Structures are given as C-alpha cells and as structure tokens.
C-alpha cells in the first residue's frame, strides 16, 4: 500500500479572493483560478485547492468550523490505489470518482481521497553550505544570498496536522489500515506518521484534542532551505501577514519552521530541511514542551543596522 | 504589522478618526509601540468597540490573518485566524471553536467631539 504523501488539500473559504492572494503571496502558483476558487501549486504539482465554503460539491467538514474539506493523498501506481480501495471497502463506503481517484472517510471523520500521485519529478539544488571540513560545498563563485527579488516558491506539499478527538483510534486507522509508520511521538499528545512510500519524517501529525477543536492545527509546504524559508517569511510579514510562531527549528523532524495565521481557520507553516527516515529508524518519544518542540526559536525584528541616527528598536543606538 | 499612534495626550493615545472604520470593518493598532498590534477596533451595528488582540484559547495569540483582518468575510463575526474561534462582535463571546464560552478582553475607547478615536494609554 504505497502511499507517497499528500497530493492536495481542499479548503472551503468565505473569502476566495483574499485566500487566493494569501496563497500567491505565500509563493504558490495559481492554476485555473477564478472568483469561484482554484488550484495553487508547488513546484512538484502538489497543491492547495480552495473554493467557496457554500459550494455544494464540497464534501462535509469533519466538524463544524473546520474549513478543510478533503485530504488527497498520492499513491505510487494503480495497484496501490486498488489496494487502498480494497482495504477501506472492508468496513466503509469508497466512492470511485470520475477523475480516477477514490474517496472515503477516516476514523476521525476527515474526508480522504487517493489517486495515482500527480507529483512531477524535478531537479533543483537545495541550499548548500560552505562548512570547513565538509564534503559537499556550494561551488566557488556561487553566492549564498540570491539577488534581491529572486522568486521563492514552495517545492512540495509537506504535511498536515489534525486535531482529533480520539488520538489512539486515529493513529490505529493510519497505521493498521493504510500502512503508515510512527517515526516519533509526543507523549499524550500524538504521533508523527510517515506513509510507506515516503522518507519524510512525517506527512501527518495527530494531536488529541477536545471535540470543539476537532479540525486542523496547520499544514505546510517544503522550501529549498532555511535561507529561502526565512526570506520568504520576512516577505510575508512585510506584506502584512500575521506570524504566530517562529522562525525556529524543531527537534523531532529537525525541520525549520515559521507559522502564520491564515484564512483557513488554522495555521499555515513554511518549512525546510526535514529529516528523512527509513524502516531502520527507531521512534523517539518526548513530552511536549517549549524545550522539546524546538532547538531554538528566533524573534523577528524590522530590518535594522547600527549607526548614527539609526535607533528604531535598535539595541545599541 | 504595527500601526503607530501619532498623538499622545493626558493618558490617552489617539488611534485614528472614528469614521475611518466603516460598518463591518476592523482595524488593528499598536498604541504602546510594541511592534505588533495589541488591540483592534471594529464597527458593528453602528457601534465602535475595542478589543485586545489576544485569543483566550492560546494566551495572547494574535488573531488577524492579515493586517486589520479580524472579521469574517461578511463582517458578522470576530475570528481568531489561528484555529478558527468565532466571537460575537458586540459581546466578544466565543460561539464557535476551541474556546466556546470564553470572552475577548474589552478595551475602553473614546470618541471626542472632533470625531477622533482614542484609547486609554494603559
């Protein structure tokens, strides 16, 4: 059952133009977008899809107030798609849709879809470093800081984080029915889950939460490295968007993070440089706290430089 | 993110002209120059009200998703765009989401004879 990761997240929103502008400013590429909504792609074709929240074609949300209507996962091939369908049909309805995908529901009431992945292979170097004693270096005369105005685009849909009312039941569904593996766990909070066809530390993170929080904590796309992620986050803040947490670097998964409020009734993250694990990895467990969730947390300030006459929020003026 | 006040007098900080905030609209302010908007003012049913920019679900969590964007699309609910909590604009009571029943913290505001909007400095 080779699920390779998230292909698309589908949200219903009350302000399509505002949400569309938000996603373009985040860095996604609009494709087939109108006032009714559309698709916003990362470099590999994974995407966020938005439409009006009263569109009757949308599946129902898992709980009132949740704007996520469907999580579409990609599988390796048609055999994997048939295997997922056969497994789910053992105890629930599985609908075959005209586009070749299948649709069902998980044990936490989230609508889930599966299709042969749309991910397009591409080759583009990630951020490289000149570390003394290193083996791989940024080439001589290539610059670490790209020219101002260089486009920064998310590369791939990374992960989604669900608030679920019964975290043990939710984990059992993804592990026992869909072949996910727990890579790490926050005790009494929930597991990081990796599907069989991905090496990413997680594509799903489940958080046990009271019923009124049932929904989504955040979702995110991968960027090409910490410099890209932080530069893109700074541009985002300068455009008036509200940062919530970060920039910083997580411990479990190691990914750089920066979280923002969003028009999707959840946070959106920018991430970079997540750990990769295979079946030989032994899951860790930690109690969630400020010290266990990040190795460091930075605090943004406006651009500033020391010098005479420059004192706006300056520490040394 | 911050909207810096332009006048401070007698324990009050001027925010803007009251008529700059239309019906069903909101605007954030940083009266104490913290670098981020700490309060917001909205007009609902013709009445201007001030609230702390702090969702009761996560202590002090900023609520807008974009500068001045504290309301839903039709301006009928205050929304915390962290996890979707929805509040009634007249009472600040959460009626949907993670902190149902809790309330936003009101911020006293004053409109002077010239139509300017002020907030107490503390």
PDB file of C-alpha atoms in Angstrom, chain A residues 122-243:
ATOM      1  CA  UNK A 122      12.140  17.931 -10.816  1.00  0.00           C
ATOM      2  CA  UNK A 123      15.774  18.648 -10.117  1.00  0.00           C
ATOM      3  CA  UNK A 124      16.736  21.868  -8.382  1.00  0.00           C
ATOM      4  CA  UNK A 125      19.560  22.083  -5.858  1.00  0.00           C
ATOM      5  CA  UNK A 126      18.658  22.815  -2.289  1.00  0.00           C
ATOM      6  CA  UNK A 127      20.548  25.225  -0.079  1.00  0.00           C
ATOM      7  CA  UNK A 128      24.240  24.310   0.161  1.00  0.00           C
ATOM      8  CA  UNK A 129      26.770  25.321   2.773  1.00  0.00           C
ATOM      9  CA  UNK A 130      30.496  26.041   2.883  1.00  0.00           C
ATOM     10  CA  UNK A 131      31.366  24.228   6.084  1.00  0.00           C
ATOM     11  CA  UNK A 132      35.084  23.769   6.844  1.00  0.00           C
ATOM     12  CA  UNK A 133      35.836  20.081   6.774  1.00  0.00           C
ATOM     13  CA  UNK A 134      32.702  19.351   4.797  1.00  0.00           C
ATOM     14  CA  UNK A 135      32.456  17.126   1.770  1.00  0.00           C
ATOM     15  CA  UNK A 136      29.795  18.912  -0.275  1.00  0.00           C
ATOM     16  CA  UNK A 137      30.227  22.637  -0.843  1.00  0.00           C
ATOM     17  CA  UNK A 138      28.499  25.456  -2.652  1.00  0.00           C
ATOM     18  CA  UNK A 139      30.518  25.901  -5.862  1.00  0.00           C
ATOM     19  CA  UNK A 140      33.279  28.518  -5.941  1.00  0.00           C
ATOM     20  CA  UNK A 141      31.991  31.934  -7.026  1.00  0.00           C
ATOM     21  CA  UNK A 142      28.367  30.948  -6.488  1.00  0.00           C
ATOM     22  CA  UNK A 143      26.646  33.222  -3.972  1.00  0.00           C
ATOM     23  CA  UNK A 144      24.854  32.190  -0.815  1.00  0.00           C
ATOM     24  CA  UNK A 145      22.477  35.141  -0.950  1.00  0.00           C
ATOM     25  CA  UNK A 146      20.449  35.228  -4.157  1.00  0.00           C
ATOM     26  CA  UNK A 147      19.863  38.625  -5.817  1.00  0.00           C
ATOM     27  CA  UNK A 148      17.029  40.738  -4.372  1.00  0.00           C
ATOM     28  CA  UNK A 149      13.669  39.898  -5.877  1.00  0.00           C
ATOM     29  CA  UNK A 150      14.602  36.296  -6.662  1.00  0.00           C
ATOM     30  CA  UNK A 151      11.417  34.239  -6.721  1.00  0.00           C
ATOM     31  CA  UNK A 152      10.954  31.855  -3.821  1.00  0.00           C
ATOM     32  CA  UNK A 153       8.499  29.039  -4.388  1.00  0.00           C
ATOM     33  CA  UNK A 154       7.359  26.175  -2.196  1.00  0.00           C
ATOM     34  CA  UNK A 155       8.653  22.912  -3.580  1.00  0.00           C
ATOM     35  CA  UNK A 156       6.217  20.320  -2.298  1.00  0.00           C
ATOM     36  CA  UNK A 157       3.189  19.871  -0.028  1.00  0.00           C
ATOM     37  CA  UNK A 158       4.779  18.652   3.180  1.00  0.00           C
ATOM     38  CA  UNK A 159       2.386  17.686   5.973  1.00  0.00           C
ATOM     39  CA  UNK A 160      -0.945  18.279   7.661  1.00  0.00           C
ATOM     40  CA  UNK A 161      -1.705  18.259  11.389  1.00  0.00           C
ATOM     41  CA  UNK A 162      -5.110  17.128  12.592  1.00  0.00           C
ATOM     42  CA  UNK A 163      -6.777  17.795  15.929  1.00  0.00           C
ATOM     43  CA  UNK A 164      -8.593  14.518  16.616  1.00  0.00           C
ATOM     44  CA  UNK A 165     -10.978  13.615  19.448  1.00  0.00           C
ATOM     45  CA  UNK A 166      -9.587  10.080  19.865  1.00  0.00           C
ATOM     46  CA  UNK A 167      -5.899  10.039  19.025  1.00  0.00           C
ATOM     47  CA  UNK A 168      -5.392   6.299  19.623  1.00  0.00           C
ATOM     48  CA  UNK A 169      -8.238   5.442  17.263  1.00  0.00           C
ATOM     49  CA  UNK A 170      -6.963   7.935  14.695  1.00  0.00           C
ATOM     50  CA  UNK A 171      -3.432   6.535  14.836  1.00  0.00           C
ATOM     51  CA  UNK A 172      -4.675   2.959  14.541  1.00  0.00           C
ATOM     52  CA  UNK A 173      -6.512   3.811  11.320  1.00  0.00           C
ATOM     53  CA  UNK A 174      -3.457   5.261   9.596  1.00  0.00           C
ATOM     54  CA  UNK A 175      -1.073   2.596  10.884  1.00  0.00           C
ATOM     55  CA  UNK A 176      -3.190  -0.548  10.673  1.00  0.00           C
ATOM     56  CA  UNK A 177      -5.349   0.274   7.679  1.00  0.00           C
ATOM     57  CA  UNK A 178      -3.141   2.489   5.500  1.00  0.00           C
ATOM     58  CA  UNK A 179       0.360   1.272   6.364  1.00  0.00           C
ATOM     59  CA  UNK A 180       1.720   4.436   7.988  1.00  0.00           C
ATOM     60  CA  UNK A 181       4.579   4.201  10.498  1.00  0.00           C
ATOM     61  CA  UNK A 182       5.124   6.215  13.673  1.00  0.00           C
ATOM     62  CA  UNK A 183       8.514   7.945  13.447  1.00  0.00           C
ATOM     63  CA  UNK A 184       8.383   9.890  16.718  1.00  0.00           C
ATOM     64  CA  UNK A 185       5.784  10.696  19.353  1.00  0.00           C
ATOM     65  CA  UNK A 186       4.886  13.404  21.836  1.00  0.00           C
ATOM     66  CA  UNK A 187       3.627  11.535  24.895  1.00  0.00           C
ATOM     67  CA  UNK A 188      -0.089  12.004  25.479  1.00  0.00           C
ATOM     68  CA  UNK A 189      -0.222  14.394  22.508  1.00  0.00           C
ATOM     69  CA  UNK A 190       0.139  12.189  19.464  1.00  0.00           C
ATOM     70  CA  UNK A 191       2.274  10.529  16.803  1.00  0.00           C
ATOM     71  CA  UNK A 192       4.210  11.755  13.783  1.00  0.00           C
ATOM     72  CA  UNK A 193       3.250   9.445  10.930  1.00  0.00           C
ATOM     73  CA  UNK A 194       5.061   8.524   7.727  1.00  0.00           C
ATOM     74  CA  UNK A 195       3.450   6.649   4.832  1.00  0.00           C
ATOM     75  CA  UNK A 196       5.246   3.669   3.313  1.00  0.00           C
ATOM     76  CA  UNK A 197       6.214   5.473   0.112  1.00  0.00           C
ATOM     77  CA  UNK A 198       7.910   8.478   1.712  1.00  0.00           C
ATOM     78  CA  UNK A 199      11.092   9.051   3.696  1.00  0.00           C
ATOM     79  CA  UNK A 200       9.877  12.351   5.171  1.00  0.00           C
ATOM     80  CA  UNK A 201       9.815  12.349   8.966  1.00  0.00           C
ATOM     81  CA  UNK A 202       6.078  12.899   8.765  1.00  0.00           C
ATOM     82  CA  UNK A 203       3.297  13.749   6.374  1.00  0.00           C
ATOM     83  CA  UNK A 204       0.711  13.587   9.156  1.00  0.00           C
ATOM     84  CA  UNK A 205       0.859  14.595  12.812  1.00  0.00           C
ATOM     85  CA  UNK A 206      -2.114  13.764  15.030  1.00  0.00           C
ATOM     86  CA  UNK A 207      -2.924  15.759  18.150  1.00  0.00           C
ATOM     87  CA  UNK A 208      -5.508  14.579  20.655  1.00  0.00           C
ATOM     88  CA  UNK A 209      -7.872  17.478  21.378  1.00  0.00           C
ATOM     89  CA  UNK A 210     -11.326  18.187  22.823  1.00  0.00           C
ATOM     90  CA  UNK A 211     -14.289  17.923  20.435  1.00  0.00           C
ATOM     91  CA  UNK A 212     -14.613  21.676  19.930  1.00  0.00           C
ATOM     92  CA  UNK A 213     -11.101  21.743  18.438  1.00  0.00           C
ATOM     93  CA  UNK A 214     -11.686  18.861  16.017  1.00  0.00           C
ATOM     94  CA  UNK A 215     -10.120  20.036  12.766  1.00  0.00           C
ATOM     95  CA  UNK A 216      -6.731  21.205  11.568  1.00  0.00           C
ATOM     96  CA  UNK A 217      -3.852  22.751  13.519  1.00  0.00           C
ATOM     97  CA  UNK A 218      -1.722  23.529  10.460  1.00  0.00           C
ATOM     98  CA  UNK A 219      -0.407  22.434   7.105  1.00  0.00           C
ATOM     99  CA  UNK A 220       2.787  23.365   5.282  1.00  0.00           C
ATOM    100  CA  UNK A 221       4.924  23.163   2.176  1.00  0.00           C
ATOM    101  CA  UNK A 222       8.654  22.401   1.951  1.00  0.00           C
ATOM    102  CA  UNK A 223      11.009  25.181   0.869  1.00  0.00           C
ATOM    103  CA  UNK A 224      14.538  24.790  -0.518  1.00  0.00           C
ATOM    104  CA  UNK A 225      16.399  25.584   2.694  1.00  0.00           C
ATOM    105  CA  UNK A 226      16.404  27.766   5.796  1.00  0.00           C
ATOM    106  CA  UNK A 227      17.503  30.908   3.936  1.00  0.00           C
ATOM    107  CA  UNK A 228      14.627  30.533   1.472  1.00  0.00           C
ATOM    108  CA  UNK A 229      12.165  29.848   4.246  1.00  0.00           C
ATOM    109  CA  UNK A 230      13.222  32.804   6.384  1.00  0.00           C
ATOM    110  CA  UNK A 231      13.466  35.189   3.442  1.00  0.00           C
ATOM    111  CA  UNK A 232      10.006  34.140   2.276  1.00  0.00           C
ATOM    112  CA  UNK A 233       8.635  34.520   5.791  1.00  0.00           C
ATOM    113  CA  UNK A 234      10.090  38.028   6.051  1.00  0.00           C
ATOM    114  CA  UNK A 235       8.476  38.983   2.748  1.00  0.00           C
ATOM    115  CA  UNK A 236       5.210  37.550   4.036  1.00  0.00           C
ATOM    116  CA  UNK A 237       5.356  39.626   7.221  1.00  0.00           C
ATOM    117  CA  UNK A 238       6.241  42.752   5.250  1.00  0.00           C
ATOM    118  CA  UNK A 239       3.084  42.191   3.194  1.00  0.00           C
ATOM    119  CA  UNK A 240       1.017  42.379   6.378  1.00  0.00           C
ATOM    120  CA  UNK A 241       0.513  38.736   7.281  1.00  0.00           C
ATOM    121  CA  UNK A 242       0.472  37.718  10.935  1.00  0.00           C
ATOM    122  CA  UNK A 243       3.261  35.490  12.230  1.00  0.00           C
TER     123      UNK A 243
END
